[in-house]
Amino acid sequence: MSYAVLAASLRSAMQRNDQSAISHVVSEMQPADIADFARYEPAYTVLSLLMLLPEAQRGPTFGYLETEQQRDIAEKMTDEELAKLVSSMDADERADLFHLVEPGRQPAILRQLSKRERDDLRKLASYEEGTAGAVMTSEYVAVPEDIDVAEALSLLRASAPDAETIYQIYCVDVQGRLKGAVSLRQLILAAPHLPISELMVEDVVFVTAETPQEEVSRLIAHYDLLALPVINGGERLVGIVTYDDAMDVAEEEATEDMHKGVSIGKLEGSLRSASLYELYRKRVVWLVLLVFANIFSGAGIAHFEETIEAYIALVFFLPLLVDSGGNAGSQAATLMVRGMATGDVRTRDWAKMLGREVGVALGLGLTMALAVSVVGIFRAGTEIAMVVALSMVLIVMVGSLIGMLLPFILQRFNVDPATASAPLVTSIADASGVLIYFALATAILGLPS
C-alpha cells in the first residue's frame, strides 16, 4: 500500500481517536514514513502516536524526527518514558537525544538504564560535536584476530542482533587495537578452520575519534565504504561511522555551505522551526556590511559625474554591465567553493585554475560583448557601443577572476571558502565594474570642450 493511502488512513484514525486502527496502520508503515507524517503535527500529537508504537519501532521513528521536534517531545515525556525511548534507539542517536535533554534530567534517565547502556551513552556523549566520535555508533561486530572462521561466525551470530551493520567485521588484538577487517561474504565462503589472520585485510581505512565529521563523510564517499572504523589515541577500536550517518553529515555540511553562499549564518534548528529573530539575526550582519561595500559603487559613479552628464546614454547600460560581472563572478566562486569542498580542487591548484578561468572568462566576455554591442549601436551609436562592448569583456573577466581567486585567498587565511558568497563577490564585482566602465568611457570618448 502506498504512503499516501497509509497516511490518509492514519490521519482518519487519529481524528476518530481510534487507537486500534492507528496501531494497525502504523504496523504497515516504515519508521521513516511515520516520521514524515508526524513532522508537521504538534508535539503532543506526535507523543501520543509514539506511545502507540511498539518499542522496537518507537526508537527508530523518533530518530527520524527533526532535532527541534525531538526536543519538544522529550520535554513532554516523563523520565521513565524517556529512558525507555533511549533504550530503544541506536547508540549514536541515543547520544544525540541525551544532548537535547536538560542537564537536570540526565542523571534520572541514566539511573533507569542498564549499566552497559549507561556506560556506552556516557562515552558517546563525551565526544565534541562535529567530530567522528559524535556521529559514531558503538554497535559494531569485532572478533579476535587469533580465532578461525567457524569461531568468528559463532561470535557474529551472537553479536548480530545488537549490531548496526554486520557486513564488515573488524579484527582486534587482546588490547582491542584494530588489526584488520573481513567481510561477511569472505567469512561465509571461507573454510571453517581457516585462521582469521590469514583472511583479514590489514590495510584498513580508519579515523580517530577527533577527526572532523566532514572528513569522515569524504572518506566514506571516496572509498565507497559501508562503514568506517574509529579508533582512540591508543589505536583501540571504539566505534564505527556508517554510510547513512555519513550521508546525514554530507547533507548538513552542504546545507551549511549553501547558507554561507548567500551570507546566512548556520541555523540552530530547521528553517521551519526557526524564530523570526533568529532568521533576522543570521541574515542582517552580512547585509549591513555589504551595504557599506556598495558605497564604493556609488563613489565611483560620483567620481565620473562629468562623463555621465556628457553621455547620459551610458547610464542605460550600467545595470547590464555590472550585473554581468557579478553573475560571472558568482558562477566562478560557486565552482571553486564546491570543488574545494569535494576535494577536486586544492590550494596548490590556484595557478592552473587561474589560467583556465582567464580563457573561459575571455570567451564569455567576447560572446556577451557581441550580443550587447548590437543593442548599443541601435540605442546610442557606434562609439558608445564600442565602449560598452569593451567594458563587457573586461568586467566579465575581472568579475570571474575575483570569484575564482577569493575562495583561494580565504582558504589561505584559514577562513571557510564558502564565505566567498554570491553577495560578497557581487558587491566587489559591482564596484570594479563601475570603475572600469566609466574609466573606459572617459578615456575613449573624452569630455566635450
CSV table of C-alpha atoms in Angstrom, one decimal:
chain,number,residue,atom,x,y,z
A,1,MET,CA,0.0,0.0,0.0
A,2,SER,CA,1.4,3.5,-0.9
A,3,TYR,CA,2.5,6.0,1.6
A,4,ALA,CA,-0.3,8.4,0.6
A,5,VAL,CA,-3.0,5.9,1.3
A,6,LEU,CA,-1.5,4.9,4.6
A,7,ALA,CA,-1.0,8.5,5.7
A,8,ALA,CA,-4.6,9.3,4.8
A,9,SER,CA,-5.8,6.2,6.8
A,10,LEU,CA,-3.6,7.2,9.8
A,11,ARG,CA,-4.9,10.7,9.8
A,12,SER,CA,-8.5,9.5,9.7
A,13,ALA,CA,-7.9,7.1,12.5
A,14,MET,CA,-6.3,9.8,14.6
A,15,GLN,CA,-9.2,12.2,14.0
A,16,ARG,CA,-11.5,9.4,15.3
A,17,ASN,CA,-9.1,8.7,18.1
A,18,ASP,CA,-9.4,5.0,17.1
A,19,GLN,CA,-6.3,3.5,18.8
A,20,SER,CA,-6.9,0.1,17.4
A,21,ALA,CA,-7.0,1.5,13.8
A,22,ILE,CA,-3.9,3.6,14.5
A,23,SER,CA,-1.9,0.6,15.7
A,24,HIS,CA,-3.0,-1.4,12.7
A,25,VAL,CA,-2.0,1.4,10.2
A,26,VAL,CA,1.4,2.1,11.7
A,27,SER,CA,2.3,-1.6,11.8
A,28,GLU,CA,2.3,-1.4,8.0
A,29,MET,CA,4.4,1.8,7.8
A,30,GLN,CA,8.2,2.2,7.9
A,31,PRO,CA,9.6,4.4,10.7
A,32,ALA,CA,10.8,7.0,8.2
A,33,ASP,CA,7.3,7.3,6.8
A,34,ILE,CA,5.7,7.6,10.2
A,35,ALA,CA,8.2,10.4,11.0
A,36,ASP,CA,7.3,12.1,7.7
A,37,PHE,CA,3.7,12.0,8.7
A,38,ALA,CA,4.5,13.4,12.2
A,39,ARG,CA,6.8,16.1,11.0
A,40,TYR,CA,4.1,18.8,10.8
A,41,GLU,CA,2.0,17.6,13.8
A,42,PRO,CA,2.0,19.3,17.2
A,43,ALA,CA,4.4,17.7,19.8
A,44,TYR,CA,1.6,16.3,22.0
A,45,THR,CA,0.0,14.6,18.9
A,46,VAL,CA,3.3,13.0,18.0
A,47,LEU,CA,3.9,11.9,21.6
A,48,SER,CA,0.5,10.2,21.6
A,49,LEU,CA,1.4,8.5,18.3
A,50,LEU,CA,4.8,7.3,19.6
A,51,MET,CA,3.2,5.8,22.7
A,52,LEU,CA,1.1,3.6,20.5
A,53,LEU,CA,4.1,2.2,18.6
A,54,PRO,CA,5.8,-1.0,19.7
A,55,GLU,CA,9.1,-0.2,21.5
A,56,ALA,CA,11.1,-1.7,18.6
A,57,GLN,CA,9.5,0.8,16.2
A,58,ARG,CA,9.4,3.8,18.6
A,59,GLY,CA,13.1,4.5,18.8
A,60,PRO,CA,13.8,4.4,15.0
A,61,THR,CA,10.8,6.6,14.3
A,62,PHE,CA,11.9,9.1,16.9
A,63,GLY,CA,15.4,9.1,15.4
A,64,TYR,CA,14.0,10.3,12.0
A,65,LEU,CA,12.3,13.4,13.5
A,66,GLU,CA,13.9,16.8,13.3
A,67,THR,CA,16.1,18.0,16.3
A,68,GLU,CA,13.7,20.7,17.4
A,69,GLN,CA,10.7,18.3,17.3
A,70,GLN,CA,12.7,15.8,19.3
A,71,ARG,CA,13.4,18.3,22.0
A,72,ASP,CA,9.8,19.4,22.2
A,73,ILE,CA,8.6,15.8,22.6
A,74,ALA,CA,11.3,14.9,25.1
A,75,GLU,CA,10.2,17.8,27.3
A,76,LYS,CA,6.7,16.4,27.5
A,77,MET,CA,7.8,12.8,28.4
A,78,THR,CA,8.3,11.5,31.9
A,79,ASP,CA,11.8,10.4,32.9
A,80,GLU,CA,10.6,6.8,32.8
A,81,GLU,CA,9.1,7.2,29.3
A,82,LEU,CA,12.2,9.0,28.1
A,83,ALA,CA,14.5,6.3,29.5
A,84,LYS,CA,12.5,3.6,27.7
A,85,LEU,CA,12.8,5.6,24.5
A,86,VAL,CA,16.6,6.0,24.9
A,87,SER,CA,16.9,2.2,25.3
A,88,SER,CA,15.1,1.5,22.1
A,89,MET,CA,17.3,3.9,20.0
A,90,ASP,CA,20.5,3.2,18.1
A,91,ALA,CA,23.6,4.1,20.1
A,92,ASP,CA,24.6,7.2,18.1
A,93,GLU,CA,21.0,8.6,18.0
A,94,ARG,CA,20.7,7.8,21.8
A,95,ALA,CA,23.7,10.1,22.4
A,96,ASP,CA,22.2,12.9,20.3
A,97,LEU,CA,18.9,12.7,22.2
A,98,PHE,CA,20.8,12.8,25.5
A,99,HIS,CA,22.4,16.1,24.5
A,100,LEU,CA,18.9,17.6,23.9
A,101,VAL,CA,17.7,16.7,27.4
A,102,GLU,CA,18.0,19.3,30.1
A,103,PRO,CA,21.1,18.6,32.2
A,104,GLY,CA,19.0,18.4,35.3
A,105,ARG,CA,17.1,15.4,33.9
A,106,GLN,CA,20.1,13.5,32.6
A,107,PRO,CA,21.1,11.7,35.9
A,108,ALA,CA,17.5,10.5,36.4
A,109,ILE,CA,17.5,9.0,32.9
A,110,LEU,CA,20.9,7.4,33.3
A,111,ARG,CA,19.7,5.7,36.5
A,112,GLN,CA,17.0,3.8,34.7
A,113,LEU,CA,19.3,2.4,32.0
A,114,SER,CA,21.3,-0.8,32.2
A,115,LYS,CA,25.0,-0.5,33.2
A,116,ARG,CA,26.1,-1.3,29.7
A,117,GLU,CA,23.7,1.3,28.1
A,118,ARG,CA,24.7,3.8,30.7
A,119,ASP,CA,28.5,3.5,30.2
A,120,ASP,CA,28.1,3.4,26.4
A,121,LEU,CA,25.9,6.6,26.5
A,122,ARG,CA,28.3,8.5,28.7
A,123,LYS,CA,31.2,7.6,26.4
A,124,LEU,CA,29.4,8.6,23.2
A,125,ALA,CA,28.0,11.8,24.7
A,126,SER,CA,31.5,12.9,25.8
A,127,TYR,CA,32.8,13.5,22.3
A,128,GLU,CA,32.9,17.0,20.9
A,129,GLU,CA,30.2,17.9,18.4
A,130,GLY,CA,31.3,17.9,14.8
A,131,THR,CA,33.8,15.0,15.3
A,132,ALA,CA,33.8,11.4,14.3
A,133,GLY,CA,33.2,10.4,17.9
A,134,ALA,CA,30.0,12.4,18.0
A,135,VAL,CA,28.5,10.6,15.0
A,136,MET,CA,29.9,7.1,15.5
A,137,THR,CA,28.0,4.1,17.0
A,138,SER,CA,29.4,1.5,19.4
A,139,GLU,CA,27.1,-1.2,17.9
A,140,TYR,CA,29.6,-3.0,15.7
A,141,VAL,CA,31.0,-6.5,15.4
A,142,ALA,CA,34.6,-7.2,16.4
A,143,VAL,CA,36.3,-10.5,16.7
A,144,PRO,CA,39.8,-11.5,18.0
A,145,GLU,CA,42.4,-11.9,15.3
A,146,ASP,CA,43.7,-15.2,16.6
A,147,ILE,CA,40.5,-17.3,16.0
A,148,ASP,CA,39.3,-19.3,13.0
A,149,VAL,CA,36.4,-18.7,10.6
A,150,ALA,CA,34.0,-21.1,12.5
A,151,GLU,CA,34.6,-19.3,15.8
A,152,ALA,CA,34.2,-15.9,14.1
A,153,LEU,CA,30.8,-16.9,12.6
A,154,SER,CA,29.7,-18.1,16.1
A,155,LEU,CA,30.6,-14.7,17.6
A,156,LEU,CA,28.9,-13.0,14.7
A,157,ARG,CA,25.6,-14.8,15.4
A,158,ALA,CA,25.7,-13.8,19.0
A,159,SER,CA,26.5,-10.1,18.2
A,160,ALA,CA,24.4,-9.6,15.1
A,161,PRO,CA,21.1,-8.7,16.9
A,162,ASP,CA,22.7,-5.6,18.5
A,163,ALA,CA,24.9,-4.5,15.7
A,164,GLU,CA,24.0,-1.7,13.3
A,165,THR,CA,25.7,-3.5,10.4
A,166,ILE,CA,27.3,-7.0,10.1
A,167,TYR,CA,28.6,-6.8,6.5
A,168,GLN,CA,32.1,-5.7,7.8
A,169,ILE,CA,33.6,-7.4,10.7
A,170,TYR,CA,36.6,-5.9,12.5
A,171,CYS,CA,39.6,-7.8,13.8
A,172,VAL,CA,41.2,-6.7,17.1
A,173,ASP,CA,44.1,-7.9,19.3
A,174,VAL,CA,43.8,-8.7,23.0
A,175,GLN,CA,44.1,-5.0,23.8
A,176,GLY,CA,41.2,-4.1,21.4
A,177,ARG,CA,43.5,-2.5,18.9
A,178,LEU,CA,42.3,-2.5,15.3
A,179,LYS,CA,44.3,-5.0,13.2
A,180,GLY,CA,42.2,-5.6,10.1
A,181,ALA,CA,38.8,-6.3,8.7
A,182,VAL,CA,37.0,-9.1,7.0
A,183,SER,CA,33.7,-9.0,5.1
A,184,LEU,CA,30.7,-11.2,5.8
A,185,ARG,CA,31.0,-12.6,2.3
A,186,GLN,CA,34.6,-13.7,2.9
A,187,LEU,CA,33.5,-15.4,6.2
A,188,ILE,CA,30.7,-17.3,4.5
A,189,LEU,CA,32.8,-18.5,1.6
A,190,ALA,CA,36.0,-19.4,3.6
A,191,ALA,CA,36.9,-22.8,5.0
A,192,PRO,CA,35.7,-23.1,8.7
A,193,HIS,CA,39.2,-23.8,10.1
A,194,LEU,CA,41.0,-21.0,8.2
A,195,PRO,CA,42.6,-18.5,10.7
A,196,ILE,CA,41.1,-15.1,10.6
A,197,SER,CA,44.6,-13.6,10.5
A,198,GLU,CA,45.1,-15.2,7.0
A,199,LEU,CA,41.7,-13.9,5.7
A,200,MET,CA,41.6,-10.4,7.1
A,201,VAL,CA,42.7,-7.2,5.2
A,202,GLU,CA,45.2,-5.4,7.3
A,203,ASP,CA,45.3,-2.1,5.3
A,204,VAL,CA,42.1,-0.7,6.8
A,205,VAL,CA,41.0,2.9,6.3
A,206,PHE,CA,40.2,4.4,9.7
A,207,VAL,CA,39.8,7.7,11.5
A,208,THR,CA,40.4,8.9,15.1
A,209,ALA,CA,37.5,10.0,17.3
A,210,GLU,CA,38.7,13.6,16.9
A,211,THR,CA,38.6,13.6,13.1
A,212,PRO,CA,36.2,16.3,11.7
A,213,GLN,CA,32.9,14.7,10.6
A,214,GLU,CA,33.1,16.2,7.1
A,215,GLU,CA,36.4,14.4,6.6
A,216,VAL,CA,34.7,11.1,7.7
A,217,SER,CA,32.0,11.7,5.2
A,218,ARG,CA,34.5,12.4,2.5
A,219,LEU,CA,36.5,9.2,3.2
A,220,ILE,CA,33.3,7.0,3.2
A,221,ALA,CA,32.3,8.5,-0.2
A,222,HIS,CA,35.9,8.3,-1.6
A,223,TYR,CA,36.5,4.7,-0.7
A,224,ASP,CA,32.8,3.6,-1.2
A,225,LEU,CA,32.6,2.2,2.3
A,226,LEU,CA,29.6,0.8,4.2
A,227,ALA,CA,31.2,1.8,7.5
A,228,LEU,CA,34.4,3.5,8.7
A,229,PRO,CA,36.1,2.3,11.9
A,230,VAL,CA,37.0,4.9,14.6
A,231,ILE,CA,40.0,4.4,17.0
A,232,ASN,CA,41.1,6.3,20.0
A,233,GLY,CA,44.6,7.6,20.9
A,234,GLY,CA,45.8,4.1,21.8
A,235,GLU,CA,44.6,2.6,18.5
A,236,ARG,CA,41.8,0.8,20.2
A,237,LEU,CA,38.6,0.4,18.2
A,238,VAL,CA,35.9,2.4,19.8
A,239,GLY,CA,33.2,2.6,17.2
A,240,ILE,CA,32.2,2.9,13.5
A,241,VAL,CA,30.5,5.6,11.4
A,242,THR,CA,28.0,4.0,9.0
A,243,TYR,CA,27.3,5.3,5.5
A,244,ASP,CA,23.8,6.5,6.4
A,245,ASP,CA,25.2,8.7,9.2
A,246,ALA,CA,27.8,10.0,6.7
A,247,MET,CA,25.0,10.9,4.3
A,248,ASP,CA,23.4,12.9,7.1
A,249,VAL,CA,26.7,14.7,7.7
A,250,ALA,CA,27.1,15.4,4.0
A,251,GLU,CA,23.6,16.9,3.8
A,252,GLU,CA,24.2,19.0,6.9
A,253,GLU,CA,27.6,20.3,5.5
A,254,ALA,CA,26.0,21.0,2.1
A,255,THR,CA,23.2,23.0,3.7
A,256,GLU,CA,25.6,25.0,5.8
A,257,ASP,CA,27.7,25.8,2.7
A,258,MET,CA,24.6,26.9,0.8
A,259,HIS,CA,23.6,29.2,3.7
A,260,LYS,CA,27.1,30.6,3.7
A,261,GLY,CA,27.0,31.0,0.0
A,262,VAL,CA,24.2,33.6,0.4
A,263,SER,CA,25.6,35.2,3.5
A,264,ILE,CA,23.4,33.4,6.1
A,265,GLY,CA,24.8,32.0,9.3
A,266,LYS,CA,24.2,28.5,10.4
A,267,LEU,CA,20.6,27.9,11.7
A,268,GLU,CA,20.4,26.1,15.0
A,269,GLY,CA,17.4,24.1,14.0
A,270,SER,CA,15.4,23.7,10.8
A,271,LEU,CA,14.1,26.6,8.7
A,272,ARG,CA,10.5,25.7,9.6
A,273,SER,CA,11.2,25.9,13.3
A,274,ALA,CA,13.5,28.9,13.3
A,275,SER,CA,12.1,32.0,15.1
A,276,LEU,CA,11.7,35.4,13.3
A,277,TYR,CA,14.5,36.8,15.4
A,278,GLU,CA,16.9,34.0,14.6
A,279,LEU,CA,16.3,34.4,10.8
A,280,TYR,CA,16.7,38.2,11.2
A,281,ARG,CA,19.9,37.8,13.2
A,282,LYS,CA,21.5,35.3,10.8
A,283,ARG,CA,20.9,37.5,7.8
A,284,VAL,CA,21.3,41.0,8.9
A,285,VAL,CA,25.1,41.2,9.6
A,286,TRP,CA,26.3,40.5,6.1
A,287,LEU,CA,23.6,42.6,4.5
A,288,VAL,CA,24.6,45.6,6.6
A,289,LEU,CA,28.3,45.0,5.8
A,290,LEU,CA,27.5,44.7,2.1
A,291,VAL,CA,25.5,48.0,2.2
A,292,PHE,CA,28.7,49.7,3.1
A,293,ALA,CA,30.7,47.8,0.5
A,294,ASN,CA,28.3,49.0,-2.1
A,295,ILE,CA,29.1,52.6,-1.2
A,296,PHE,CA,32.2,52.2,-3.3
A,297,SER,CA,30.0,51.7,-6.4
A,298,GLY,CA,28.2,55.0,-5.5
A,299,ALA,CA,31.6,56.7,-5.0
A,300,GLY,CA,32.7,55.5,-8.4
A,301,ILE,CA,29.6,56.9,-10.1
A,302,ALA,CA,30.0,60.2,-8.2
A,303,HIS,CA,33.7,60.5,-9.4
A,304,PHE,CA,32.6,60.2,-13.1
A,305,GLU,CA,29.7,62.6,-12.9
A,306,GLU,CA,31.0,64.8,-15.7
A,307,THR,CA,31.3,61.8,-18.0
A,308,ILE,CA,27.8,60.8,-17.2
A,309,GLU,CA,26.4,64.3,-17.8
A,310,ALA,CA,28.2,64.4,-21.2
A,311,TYR,CA,27.0,61.0,-22.3
A,312,ILE,CA,23.8,60.2,-20.5
A,313,ALA,CA,23.2,57.2,-22.7
A,314,LEU,CA,25.9,55.4,-20.7
A,315,VAL,CA,23.6,55.1,-17.7
A,316,PHE,CA,21.3,52.8,-19.7
A,317,PHE,CA,24.0,50.1,-19.9
A,318,LEU,CA,25.3,50.4,-16.4
A,319,PRO,CA,23.0,47.8,-14.7
A,320,LEU,CA,23.5,45.4,-17.5
A,321,LEU,CA,27.3,45.6,-17.3
A,322,VAL,CA,27.8,45.4,-13.5
A,323,ASP,CA,25.2,42.6,-13.2
A,324,SER,CA,27.0,40.6,-15.8
A,325,GLY,CA,30.3,40.9,-13.9
A,326,GLY,CA,28.6,39.9,-10.6
A,327,ASN,CA,26.9,37.0,-12.3
A,328,ALA,CA,30.1,35.7,-13.8
A,329,GLY,CA,31.9,36.1,-10.5
A,330,SER,CA,29.2,34.2,-8.6
A,331,GLN,CA,29.4,31.3,-11.1
A,332,ALA,CA,33.2,31.1,-10.7
A,333,ALA,CA,33.1,31.3,-6.9
A,334,THR,CA,30.4,28.6,-6.7
A,335,LEU,CA,32.5,26.3,-8.9
A,336,MET,CA,35.7,26.9,-6.8
A,337,VAL,CA,33.9,26.5,-3.5
A,338,ARG,CA,32.2,23.3,-4.5
A,339,GLY,CA,35.5,22.0,-6.0
A,340,MET,CA,37.3,22.7,-2.7
A,341,ALA,CA,34.5,21.1,-0.7
A,342,THR,CA,34.7,17.8,-2.6
A,343,GLY,CA,38.5,17.8,-2.8
A,344,ASP,CA,38.5,18.2,-6.5
A,345,VAL,CA,40.4,21.5,-6.2
A,346,ARG,CA,43.2,22.2,-3.7
A,347,THR,CA,45.0,25.4,-2.7
A,348,ARG,CA,48.1,24.5,-4.8
A,349,ASP,CA,45.9,24.4,-7.9
A,350,TRP,CA,45.2,28.1,-7.9
A,351,ALA,CA,47.6,28.9,-10.8
A,352,LYS,CA,46.2,26.2,-13.0
A,353,MET,CA,42.6,27.3,-12.2
A,354,LEU,CA,43.6,30.9,-12.9
A,355,GLY,CA,44.9,30.2,-16.4
A,356,ARG,CA,41.8,28.2,-17.2
A,357,GLU,CA,39.5,30.9,-15.9
A,358,VAL,CA,41.2,33.6,-17.9
A,359,GLY,CA,40.4,31.6,-21.1
A,360,VAL,CA,36.9,30.9,-20.1
A,361,ALA,CA,36.2,34.4,-18.9
A,362,LEU,CA,37.6,35.9,-22.1
A,363,GLY,CA,35.3,33.6,-24.2
A,364,LEU,CA,32.3,34.6,-22.1
A,365,GLY,CA,33.1,38.3,-22.2
A,366,LEU,CA,33.5,38.3,-26.0
A,367,THR,CA,30.3,36.4,-26.5
A,368,MET,CA,28.4,38.8,-24.2
A,369,ALA,CA,30.1,41.8,-25.8
A,370,LEU,CA,28.9,40.8,-29.2
A,371,ALA,CA,25.4,40.5,-28.0
A,372,VAL,CA,25.3,43.8,-26.2
A,373,SER,CA,27.1,45.7,-29.0
A,374,VAL,CA,24.1,45.2,-31.2
A,375,VAL,CA,21.9,46.9,-28.6
A,376,GLY,CA,24.5,49.6,-28.1
A,377,ILE,CA,24.6,50.5,-31.8
A,378,PHE,CA,20.8,50.9,-32.1
A,379,ARG,CA,20.5,52.6,-28.7
A,380,ALA,CA,23.4,55.1,-28.7
A,381,GLY,CA,25.6,54.8,-31.7
A,382,THR,CA,28.9,53.2,-32.7
A,383,GLU,CA,31.2,54.9,-30.3
A,384,ILE,CA,29.2,54.1,-27.1
A,385,ALA,CA,28.6,50.6,-28.4
A,386,MET,CA,32.3,50.1,-28.7
A,387,VAL,CA,32.8,51.4,-25.1
A,388,VAL,CA,30.0,49.1,-23.8
A,389,ALA,CA,31.4,46.0,-25.7
A,390,LEU,CA,35.0,46.6,-24.5
A,391,SER,CA,33.7,47.2,-20.9
A,392,MET,CA,31.7,44.0,-21.0
A,393,VAL,CA,34.8,41.9,-21.9
A,394,LEU,CA,36.9,43.5,-19.1
A,395,ILE,CA,34.1,43.5,-16.5
A,396,VAL,CA,33.2,39.8,-17.1
A,397,MET,CA,36.9,38.9,-16.9
A,398,VAL,CA,37.6,40.8,-13.7
A,399,GLY,CA,34.3,39.5,-12.1
A,400,SER,CA,35.2,35.9,-13.0
A,401,LEU,CA,38.8,36.2,-11.7
A,402,ILE,CA,37.5,37.8,-8.4
A,403,GLY,CA,35.0,35.0,-7.9
A,404,MET,CA,37.7,32.4,-8.7
A,405,LEU,CA,40.5,33.8,-6.6
A,406,LEU,CA,38.5,34.8,-3.5
A,407,PRO,CA,38.0,31.3,-2.2
A,408,PHE,CA,41.7,30.5,-2.5
A,409,ILE,CA,42.6,33.8,-0.6
A,410,LEU,CA,40.1,33.0,2.1
A,411,GLN,CA,41.4,29.4,2.5
A,412,ARG,CA,45.0,30.8,2.6
A,413,PHE,CA,43.9,32.7,5.7
A,414,ASN,CA,42.1,29.7,7.3
A,415,VAL,CA,38.7,31.2,6.5
A,416,ASP,CA,35.9,28.9,5.2
A,417,PRO,CA,35.9,29.3,1.3
A,418,ALA,CA,32.1,29.2,1.4
A,419,THR,CA,32.3,32.7,2.8
A,420,ALA,CA,33.2,33.8,-0.7
A,421,SER,CA,29.4,34.1,-1.1
A,422,ALA,CA,27.5,35.4,-4.1
A,423,PRO,CA,26.6,38.7,-2.4
A,424,LEU,CA,30.2,39.3,-1.4
A,425,VAL,CA,31.5,38.5,-4.9
A,426,THR,CA,28.8,40.6,-6.5
A,427,SER,CA,29.4,43.6,-4.3
A,428,ILE,CA,33.2,43.6,-5.2
A,429,ALA,CA,32.5,42.9,-8.9
A,430,ASP,CA,29.9,45.7,-9.0
A,431,ALA,CA,32.3,48.3,-7.6
A,432,SER,CA,35.0,47.1,-10.0
A,433,GLY,CA,32.6,47.2,-13.0
A,434,VAL,CA,31.5,50.8,-12.3
A,435,LEU,CA,35.1,52.0,-12.2
A,436,ILE,CA,36.1,50.0,-15.4
A,437,TYR,CA,33.1,51.2,-17.4
A,438,PHE,CA,33.3,54.9,-16.7
A,439,ALA,CA,37.1,55.0,-16.8
A,440,LEU,CA,37.0,53.4,-20.3
A,441,ALA,CA,34.2,55.8,-21.4
A,442,THR,CA,36.2,58.8,-20.2
A,443,ALA,CA,39.4,57.6,-21.9
A,444,ILE,CA,37.7,56.7,-25.2
A,445,LEU,CA,35.0,59.3,-25.5
A,446,GLY,CA,36.7,62.1,-23.7
A,447,LEU,CA,34.8,65.2,-22.5
A,448,PRO,CA,33.2,67.8,-24.8
A,449,SER,CA,35.1,71.1,-24.7
